Coordinates of C-alpha atoms and ligand atoms in Angstrom, one line a residue:
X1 CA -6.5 -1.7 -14.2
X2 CA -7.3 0.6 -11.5
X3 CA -6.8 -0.9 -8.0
X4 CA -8.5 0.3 -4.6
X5 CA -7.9 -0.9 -1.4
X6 CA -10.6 -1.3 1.0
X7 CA -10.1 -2.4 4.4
X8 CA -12.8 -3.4 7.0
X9 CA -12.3 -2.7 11.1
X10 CA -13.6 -5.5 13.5
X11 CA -17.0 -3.7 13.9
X12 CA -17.4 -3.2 10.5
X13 CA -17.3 -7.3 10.1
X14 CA -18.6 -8.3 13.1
X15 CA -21.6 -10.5 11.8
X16 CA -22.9 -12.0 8.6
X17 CA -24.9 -8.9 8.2
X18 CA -22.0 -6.7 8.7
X19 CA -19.5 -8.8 6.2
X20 CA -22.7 -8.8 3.7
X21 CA -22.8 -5.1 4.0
X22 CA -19.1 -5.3 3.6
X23 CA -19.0 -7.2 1.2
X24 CA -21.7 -4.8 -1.0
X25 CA -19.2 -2.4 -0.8
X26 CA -16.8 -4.4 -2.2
X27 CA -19.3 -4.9 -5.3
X28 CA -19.6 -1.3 -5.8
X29 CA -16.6 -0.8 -6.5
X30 CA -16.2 -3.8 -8.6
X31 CA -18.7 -2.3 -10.7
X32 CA -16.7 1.3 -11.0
X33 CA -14.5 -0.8 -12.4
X34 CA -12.1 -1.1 -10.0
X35 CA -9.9 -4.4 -9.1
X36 CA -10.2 -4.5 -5.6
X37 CA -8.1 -5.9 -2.5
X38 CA -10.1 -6.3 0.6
X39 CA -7.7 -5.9 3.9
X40 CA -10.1 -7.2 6.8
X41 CA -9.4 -7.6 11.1
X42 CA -10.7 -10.5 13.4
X43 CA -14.6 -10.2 13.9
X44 CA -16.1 -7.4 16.6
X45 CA -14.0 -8.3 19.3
X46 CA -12.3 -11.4 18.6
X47 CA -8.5 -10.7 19.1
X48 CA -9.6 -9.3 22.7
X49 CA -11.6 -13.0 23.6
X50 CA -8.0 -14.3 22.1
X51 CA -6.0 -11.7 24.7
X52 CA -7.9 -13.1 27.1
X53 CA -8.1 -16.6 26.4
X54 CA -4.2 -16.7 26.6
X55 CA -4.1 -14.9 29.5
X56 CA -6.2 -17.9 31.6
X57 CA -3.8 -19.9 30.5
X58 CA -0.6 -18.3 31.4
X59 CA -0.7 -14.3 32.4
X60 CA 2.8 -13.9 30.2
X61 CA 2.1 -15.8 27.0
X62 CA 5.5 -16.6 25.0
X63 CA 5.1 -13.8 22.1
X64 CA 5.3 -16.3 19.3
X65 CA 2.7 -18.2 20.5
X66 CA 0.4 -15.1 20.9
X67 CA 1.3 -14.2 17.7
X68 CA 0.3 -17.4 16.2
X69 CA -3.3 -17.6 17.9
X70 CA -3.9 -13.9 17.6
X71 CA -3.9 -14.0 13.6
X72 CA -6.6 -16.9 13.8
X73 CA -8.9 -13.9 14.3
X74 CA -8.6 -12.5 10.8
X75 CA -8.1 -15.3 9.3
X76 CA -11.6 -16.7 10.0
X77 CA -12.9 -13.2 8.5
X78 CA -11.2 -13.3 5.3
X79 CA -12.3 -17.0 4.1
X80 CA -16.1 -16.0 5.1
X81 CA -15.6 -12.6 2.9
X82 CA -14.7 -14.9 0.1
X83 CA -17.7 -17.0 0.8
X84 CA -20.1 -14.4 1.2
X85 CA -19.0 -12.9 -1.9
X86 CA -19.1 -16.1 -3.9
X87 CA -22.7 -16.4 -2.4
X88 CA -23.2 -13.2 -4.1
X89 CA -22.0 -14.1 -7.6
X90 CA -18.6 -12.7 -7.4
X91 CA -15.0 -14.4 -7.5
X92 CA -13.0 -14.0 -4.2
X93 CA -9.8 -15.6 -2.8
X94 CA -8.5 -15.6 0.6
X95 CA -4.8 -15.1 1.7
X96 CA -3.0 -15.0 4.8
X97 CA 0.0 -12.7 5.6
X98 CA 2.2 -15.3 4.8
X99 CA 0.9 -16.6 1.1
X100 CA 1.3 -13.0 -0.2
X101 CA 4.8 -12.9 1.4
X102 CA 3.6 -10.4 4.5
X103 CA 7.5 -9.8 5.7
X104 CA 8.0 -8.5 9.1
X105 CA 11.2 -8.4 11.3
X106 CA 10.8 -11.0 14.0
X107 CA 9.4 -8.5 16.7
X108 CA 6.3 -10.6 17.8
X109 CA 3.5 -8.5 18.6
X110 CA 5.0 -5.3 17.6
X111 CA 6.3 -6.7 14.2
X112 CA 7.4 -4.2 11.4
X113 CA 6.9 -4.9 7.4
X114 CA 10.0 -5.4 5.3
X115 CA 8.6 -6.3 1.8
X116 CA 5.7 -7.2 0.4
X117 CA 5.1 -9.9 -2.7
X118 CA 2.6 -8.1 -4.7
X119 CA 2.8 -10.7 -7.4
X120 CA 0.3 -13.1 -6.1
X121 CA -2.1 -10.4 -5.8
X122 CA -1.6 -9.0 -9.2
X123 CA -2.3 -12.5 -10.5
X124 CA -5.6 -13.1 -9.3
X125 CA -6.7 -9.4 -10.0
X126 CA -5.9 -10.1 -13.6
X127 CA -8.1 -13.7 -13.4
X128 CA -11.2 -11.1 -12.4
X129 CA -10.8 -11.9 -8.5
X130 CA -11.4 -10.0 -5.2
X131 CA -8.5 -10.4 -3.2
X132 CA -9.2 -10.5 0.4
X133 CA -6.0 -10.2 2.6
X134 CA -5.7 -10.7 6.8
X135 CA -4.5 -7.7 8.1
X136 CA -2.3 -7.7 11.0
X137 CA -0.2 -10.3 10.2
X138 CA 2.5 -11.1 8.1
X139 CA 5.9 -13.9 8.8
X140 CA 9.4 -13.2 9.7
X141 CA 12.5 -15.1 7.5
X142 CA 12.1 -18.4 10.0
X143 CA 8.2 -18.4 8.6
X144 CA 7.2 -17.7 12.0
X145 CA 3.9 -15.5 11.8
X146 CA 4.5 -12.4 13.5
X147 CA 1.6 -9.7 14.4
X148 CA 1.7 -6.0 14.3
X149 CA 0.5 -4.7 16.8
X150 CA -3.2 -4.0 18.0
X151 CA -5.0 -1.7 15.3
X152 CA -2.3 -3.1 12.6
X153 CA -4.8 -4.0 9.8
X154 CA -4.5 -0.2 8.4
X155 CA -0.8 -0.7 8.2
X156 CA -1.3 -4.0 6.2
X157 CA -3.9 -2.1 3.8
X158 CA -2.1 1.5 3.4
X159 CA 1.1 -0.6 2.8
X160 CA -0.5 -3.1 0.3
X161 CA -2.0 -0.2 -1.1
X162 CA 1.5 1.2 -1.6
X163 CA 3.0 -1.9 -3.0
X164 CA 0.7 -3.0 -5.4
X165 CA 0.1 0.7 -6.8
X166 CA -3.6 1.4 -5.3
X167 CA -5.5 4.9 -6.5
X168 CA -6.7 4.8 -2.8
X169 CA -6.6 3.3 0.1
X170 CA -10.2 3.2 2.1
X171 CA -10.4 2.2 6.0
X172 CA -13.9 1.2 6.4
X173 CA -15.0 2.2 10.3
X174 CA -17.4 2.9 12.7
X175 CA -16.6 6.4 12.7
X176 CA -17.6 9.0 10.3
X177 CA -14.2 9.6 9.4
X178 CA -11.4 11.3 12.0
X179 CA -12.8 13.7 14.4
X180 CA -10.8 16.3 16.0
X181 CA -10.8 14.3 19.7
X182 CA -12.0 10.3 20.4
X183 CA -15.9 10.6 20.2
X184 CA -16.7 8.6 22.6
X185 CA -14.9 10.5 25.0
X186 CA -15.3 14.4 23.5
X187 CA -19.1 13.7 22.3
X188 CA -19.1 17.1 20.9
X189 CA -16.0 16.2 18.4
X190 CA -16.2 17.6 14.5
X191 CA -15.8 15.6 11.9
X192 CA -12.2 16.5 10.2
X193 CA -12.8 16.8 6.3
X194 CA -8.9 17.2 5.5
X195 CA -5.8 16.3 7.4
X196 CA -2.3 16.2 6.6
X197 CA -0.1 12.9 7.2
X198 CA 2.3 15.4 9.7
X199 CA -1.1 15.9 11.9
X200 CA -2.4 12.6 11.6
X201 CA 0.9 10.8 12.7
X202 CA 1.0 12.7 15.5
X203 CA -2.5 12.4 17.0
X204 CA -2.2 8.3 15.8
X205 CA 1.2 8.2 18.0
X206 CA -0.5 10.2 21.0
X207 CA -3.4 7.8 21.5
X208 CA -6.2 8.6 18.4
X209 CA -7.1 4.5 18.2
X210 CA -8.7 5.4 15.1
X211 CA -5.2 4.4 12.8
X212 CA -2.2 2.7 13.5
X213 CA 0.5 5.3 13.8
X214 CA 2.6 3.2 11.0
X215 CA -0.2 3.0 8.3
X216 CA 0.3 7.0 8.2
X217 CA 4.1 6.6 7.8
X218 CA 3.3 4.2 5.1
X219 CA 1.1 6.7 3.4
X220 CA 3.4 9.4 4.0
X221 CA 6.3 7.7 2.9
X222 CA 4.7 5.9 -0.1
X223 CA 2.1 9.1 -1.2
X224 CA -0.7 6.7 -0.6
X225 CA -4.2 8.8 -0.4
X226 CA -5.8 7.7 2.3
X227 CA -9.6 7.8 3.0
X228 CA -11.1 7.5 6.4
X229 CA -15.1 6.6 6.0
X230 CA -18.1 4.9 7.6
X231 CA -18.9 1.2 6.8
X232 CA -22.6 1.9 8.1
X233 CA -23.4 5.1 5.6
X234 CA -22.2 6.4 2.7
X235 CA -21.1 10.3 3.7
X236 CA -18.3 11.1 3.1
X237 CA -15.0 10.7 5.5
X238 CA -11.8 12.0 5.9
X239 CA -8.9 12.3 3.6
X240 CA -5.4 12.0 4.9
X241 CA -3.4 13.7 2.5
X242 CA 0.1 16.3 1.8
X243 CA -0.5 19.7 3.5
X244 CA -1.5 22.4 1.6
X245 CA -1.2 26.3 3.0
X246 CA -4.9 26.6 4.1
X247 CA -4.2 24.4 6.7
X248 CA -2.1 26.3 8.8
X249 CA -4.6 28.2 9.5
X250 CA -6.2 26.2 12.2
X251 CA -4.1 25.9 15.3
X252 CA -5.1 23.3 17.1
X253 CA -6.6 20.1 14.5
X254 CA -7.4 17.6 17.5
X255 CA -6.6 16.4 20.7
X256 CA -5.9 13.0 22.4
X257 CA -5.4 10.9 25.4
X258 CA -3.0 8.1 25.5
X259 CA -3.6 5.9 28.7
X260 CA -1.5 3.1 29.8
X261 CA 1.6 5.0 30.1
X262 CA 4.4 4.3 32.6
X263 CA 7.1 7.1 33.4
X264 CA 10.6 5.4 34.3
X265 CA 13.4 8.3 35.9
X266 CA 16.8 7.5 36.6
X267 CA 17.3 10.2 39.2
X268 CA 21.1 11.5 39.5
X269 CA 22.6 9.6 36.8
X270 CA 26.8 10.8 36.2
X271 CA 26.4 13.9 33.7
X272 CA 29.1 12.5 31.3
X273 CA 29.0 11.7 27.9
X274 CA 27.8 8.4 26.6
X275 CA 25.0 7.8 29.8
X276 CA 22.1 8.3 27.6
X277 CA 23.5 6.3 24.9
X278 CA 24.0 3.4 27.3
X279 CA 20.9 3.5 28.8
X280 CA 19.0 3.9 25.4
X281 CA 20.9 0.7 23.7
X282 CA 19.8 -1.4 26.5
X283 CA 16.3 -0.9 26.3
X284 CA 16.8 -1.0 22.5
X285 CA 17.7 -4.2 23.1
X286 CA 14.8 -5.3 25.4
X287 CA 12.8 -4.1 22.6
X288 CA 11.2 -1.3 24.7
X289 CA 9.7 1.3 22.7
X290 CA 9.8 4.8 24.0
X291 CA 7.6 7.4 23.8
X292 CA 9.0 10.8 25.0
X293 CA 12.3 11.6 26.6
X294 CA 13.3 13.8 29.0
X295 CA 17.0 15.0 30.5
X296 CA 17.9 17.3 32.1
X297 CA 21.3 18.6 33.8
X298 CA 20.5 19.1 37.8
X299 CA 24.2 19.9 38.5
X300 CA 27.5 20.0 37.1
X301 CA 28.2 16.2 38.3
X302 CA 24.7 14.9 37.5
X303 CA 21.2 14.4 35.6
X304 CA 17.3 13.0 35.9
X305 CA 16.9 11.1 32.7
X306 CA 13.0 10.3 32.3
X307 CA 11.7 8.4 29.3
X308 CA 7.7 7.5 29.0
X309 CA 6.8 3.7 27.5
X310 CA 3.3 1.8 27.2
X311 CA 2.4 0.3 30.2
X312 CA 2.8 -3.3 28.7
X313 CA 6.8 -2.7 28.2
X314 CA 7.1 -1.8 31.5
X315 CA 8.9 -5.0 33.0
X316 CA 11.4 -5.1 30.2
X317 CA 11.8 -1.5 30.7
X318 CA 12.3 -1.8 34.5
X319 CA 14.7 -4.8 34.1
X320 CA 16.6 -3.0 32.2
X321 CA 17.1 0.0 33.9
X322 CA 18.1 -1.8 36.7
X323 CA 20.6 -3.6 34.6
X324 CA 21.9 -0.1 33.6
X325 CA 21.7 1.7 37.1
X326 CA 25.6 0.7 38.3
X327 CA 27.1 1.7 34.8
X328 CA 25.5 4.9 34.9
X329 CA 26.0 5.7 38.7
X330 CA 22.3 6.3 39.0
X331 CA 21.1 7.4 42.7
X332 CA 17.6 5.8 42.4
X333 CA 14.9 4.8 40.2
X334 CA 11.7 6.2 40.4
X335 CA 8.9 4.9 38.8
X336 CA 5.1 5.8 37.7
X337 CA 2.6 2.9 36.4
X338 CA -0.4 5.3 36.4
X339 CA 0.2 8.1 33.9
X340 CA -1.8 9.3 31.0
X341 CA -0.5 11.5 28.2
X342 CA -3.1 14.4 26.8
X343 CA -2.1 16.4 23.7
X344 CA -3.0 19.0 21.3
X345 CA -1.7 18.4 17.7
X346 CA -2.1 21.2 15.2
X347 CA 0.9 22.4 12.2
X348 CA -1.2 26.1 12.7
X349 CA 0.9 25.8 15.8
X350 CA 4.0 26.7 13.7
X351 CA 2.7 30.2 12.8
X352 CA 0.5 31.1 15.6
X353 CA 1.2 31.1 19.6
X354 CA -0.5 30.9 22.5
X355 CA -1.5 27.3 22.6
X356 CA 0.5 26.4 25.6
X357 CA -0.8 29.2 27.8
X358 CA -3.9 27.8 26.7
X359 CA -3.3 24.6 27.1
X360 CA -1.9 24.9 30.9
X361 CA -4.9 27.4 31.6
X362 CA -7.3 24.4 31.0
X363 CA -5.2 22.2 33.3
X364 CA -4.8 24.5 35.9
X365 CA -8.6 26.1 36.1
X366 CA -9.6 21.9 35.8
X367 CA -7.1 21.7 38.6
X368 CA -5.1 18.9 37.1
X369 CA -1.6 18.8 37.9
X370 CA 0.9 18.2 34.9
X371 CA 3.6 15.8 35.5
X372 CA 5.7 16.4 33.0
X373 CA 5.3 18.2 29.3
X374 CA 6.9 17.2 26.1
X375 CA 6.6 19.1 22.9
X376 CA 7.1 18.7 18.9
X377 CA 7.0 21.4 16.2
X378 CA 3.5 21.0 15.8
X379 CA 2.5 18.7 19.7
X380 CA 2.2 19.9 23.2
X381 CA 1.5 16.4 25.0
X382 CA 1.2 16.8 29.1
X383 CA 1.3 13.7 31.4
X384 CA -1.2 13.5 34.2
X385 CA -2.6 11.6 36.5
X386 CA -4.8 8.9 34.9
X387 CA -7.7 9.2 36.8
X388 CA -8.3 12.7 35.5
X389 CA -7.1 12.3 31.7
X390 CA -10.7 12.0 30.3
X391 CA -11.6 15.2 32.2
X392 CA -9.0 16.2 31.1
X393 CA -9.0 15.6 27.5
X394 CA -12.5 17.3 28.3
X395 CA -11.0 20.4 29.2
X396 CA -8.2 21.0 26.4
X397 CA -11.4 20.1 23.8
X398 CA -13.6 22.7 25.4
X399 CA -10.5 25.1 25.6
X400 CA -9.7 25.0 21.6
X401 CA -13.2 24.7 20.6
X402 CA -13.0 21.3 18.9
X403 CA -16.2 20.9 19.1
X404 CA -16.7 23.3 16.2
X405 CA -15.8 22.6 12.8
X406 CA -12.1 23.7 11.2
X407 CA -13.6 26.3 9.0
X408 CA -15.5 28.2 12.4
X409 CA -12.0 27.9 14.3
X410 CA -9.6 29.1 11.5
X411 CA -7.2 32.0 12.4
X412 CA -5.9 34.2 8.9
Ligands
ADP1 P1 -11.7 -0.5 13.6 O1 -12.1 -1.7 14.3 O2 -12.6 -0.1 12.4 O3 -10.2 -0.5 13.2 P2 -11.1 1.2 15.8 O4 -11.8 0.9 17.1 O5 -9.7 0.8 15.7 O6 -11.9 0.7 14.6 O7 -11.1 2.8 15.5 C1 -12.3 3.5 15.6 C2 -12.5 4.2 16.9 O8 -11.5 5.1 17.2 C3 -13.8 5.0 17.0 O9 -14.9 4.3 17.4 C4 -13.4 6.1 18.0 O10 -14.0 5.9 19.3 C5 -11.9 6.0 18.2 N1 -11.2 7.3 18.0 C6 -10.2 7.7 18.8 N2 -9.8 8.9 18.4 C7 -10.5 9.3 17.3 C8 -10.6 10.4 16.5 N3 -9.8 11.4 16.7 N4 -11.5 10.4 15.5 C9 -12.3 9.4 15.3 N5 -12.3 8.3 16.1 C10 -11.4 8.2 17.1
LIG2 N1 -7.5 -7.5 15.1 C1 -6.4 -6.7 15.5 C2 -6.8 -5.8 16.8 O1 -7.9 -6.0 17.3 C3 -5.9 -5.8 14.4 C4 -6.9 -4.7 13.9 O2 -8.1 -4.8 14.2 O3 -6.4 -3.8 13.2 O4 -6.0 -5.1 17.2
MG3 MG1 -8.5 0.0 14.2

């Protein structure tokens, strides 16, 4: 049987209209002929009444627990999916992460899949059912149910899609598929018809909301095709796939803003082997994830190491720095709470320069001072102040013309 994957944002369920509409789609591709596996989040904005909810209650929630009310959310959509299909005339059946065997590690709120137990699902496909899974959640070894992390439903669907051998994986959204900058920030943004998983990674790493950074590994990883559409009309989106040569030819395929950064420096650390190492295992430990690193050598006897980390890790990551200032002979600790990250993401920028000339030329004309700049094969990210990153943003869109589509801006 041929099996898609469809999976439906919080906007794209956030009513009984919504999951009806949903839910139609569902039908159309029962009808194609298709055995389908529905991957749904928590209604409209749910998990954030949930954040908050917690929050009132005690302002830093023990991570199981949160993990633990947070997958309520989806929970509640998936059994009403099943009704409102069986209200339809179809057969549906509801699971949570943890009857199809959802495995994570035991990192609440930032939990990453192990395995998956595609068997369950296989089953009821082969009775004639829907199958319509809770994204977002899964349970560690002790049966503890483990989140992971905000936007994770497109990792649950591109890696169901992967493990139960899905033609395609389709995230449902209130988008017209990926643009090349946020919308709602850039209003001019084109709709992207192609993008490779490199690109895509990248820009869902930097701050593009619109997939969780891990789904695209998944996809990458597993060759899942991934489709990017509308839930509200039926154009059509955008496909994450391999690259192929024609897309070098842009330079620059989007741009994003990642806000809620904090920038930790460890300023005159001893310049001897081993420092990094030290300092990197103890915020390993604290379960800190780091974004972008930074050394450099300021003299023969010392060195600035800087490392940039969501603003929510930033306790952990200052306890542990402290921790590790003695053993590393570090002068001081400076810290920033208020940084923003912009970047341009393009793989044209293997094969064709001048994007960080222009790039800093937008900056400087917008006068926006850059804090520090990081860069990958095919990224150049700048931190800046975050009370100019939208203007900012702004200002690298204008600058590359993403508000034209790829085939206007494409370079032989
Ligand atoms: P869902 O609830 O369906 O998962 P999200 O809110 O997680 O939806 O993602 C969709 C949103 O992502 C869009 O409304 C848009 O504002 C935002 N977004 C950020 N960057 C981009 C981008 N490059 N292309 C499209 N949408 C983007
Ligand atoms: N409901 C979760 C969130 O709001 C997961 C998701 O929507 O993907 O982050
Ligand atoms: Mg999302």
């Amino acid at each position: 049987m041929k099996i898609i994957v469809q999976k439906f944002g919080g906007t794209s369920v956030a009513d009984a209209p919504k999951i009806r509409n949903a839910a139609r789609r569902v039908i159309k591709a029962v009808e194609n002929g298709y055995g389908v596996v529905v991957v749904a989040s928590a209604r409209g904005k749910q998990t954030d009444q949930l954040v908050a909810d917690a929050l009132e209650l005690n302002p830093n929630p023990p991570k199981r627990e949160m993990d633990q009310l947070l997958s309520t959310g989806e929970q509640q959509t998936v059994s009403l999916f099943a009704m409102a299909l069986e209200a339809m005339g179809y057969d549906a059946i509801s699971f949570t992460g943890g009857q199809i065997r959802m495995m994570t590690d035991s990192s609440h709120t930032k939990a990453r899949i192990q395995s998956i137990g595609a068997e369950r699902i296989h089953k009821q496909l082969d009775k004639g059912k829907i199958v319509i899974v809770a994204g977002f959640q899964g349970i560690d070894k002790d049966e503890n149910i483990t989140t992971l992390g905000r936007g994770g439903s497109d990792t649950t669907a591109v890696a169901l899609a992967a493990a139960i051998g899905a033609e395609e994986c389709e995230i449902y959204t209130d988008v017209d598929g990926i643009h090349t900058s946020d919308p709602r920030i850039f209003k001019e943004a084109a709709k992207i018809d192609e993008i490779s998983y490199d690109e895509m990674l990248e820009l869902a790493h930097f701050g593009a909301g619109v997939m969780h950074p891990r789904a695209v590994e998944f996809g990458k990883k597993y060759d899942v095709k991934i489709h990017v559409r509308s839930s509200i009309n039926e154009s059509n989106g955008t496909i994450i796939t391999h690259e192929v040569p024609q897309m070098e030819g842009v330079t620059v395929s989007g741009a994003t803003v990642q806000k809620d950064m904090a920038k930790i420096s460890l300023v005159g650390i001893d310049n001897t082997p081993g420092n990094a190492a030290k300092v990197f295992a103890h915020l390993s430990k604290a379960k800190v994830v780091v974004n972008d690193i930074i050394q450099t050598e300021i003299s023969p006897e010392k060195a600035n190491l800087s490392f940039m980390i969501n603003l929510s890790d930033l306790d952990a990551a200052k306890e542990a720095a402290e921790q590790i200032k003695d053993e590393v002979n570090c002068d001081s600790i400076f810290v920033r709470d208020d940084i923003a990250e912009v970047s341009v993401v393009g793989i044209g920028m293997r094969t064709h320069y001048g994007v960080a000339e222009k790039m800093f030329g937008a900056l400087a004309e917008a006068k926006v001072n850059i804090d520090s700049i990081t860069t990958s094969e095919i990224r150049i990210s700048c931190a800046v102040d975050e009370d100019q990153a939208e203007m900012a943003l702004k200002v690298v869109c204008t600058a590359f013309e993403l508000g034209k589509p790829a085939e206007h801006r494409r370079k032989s």
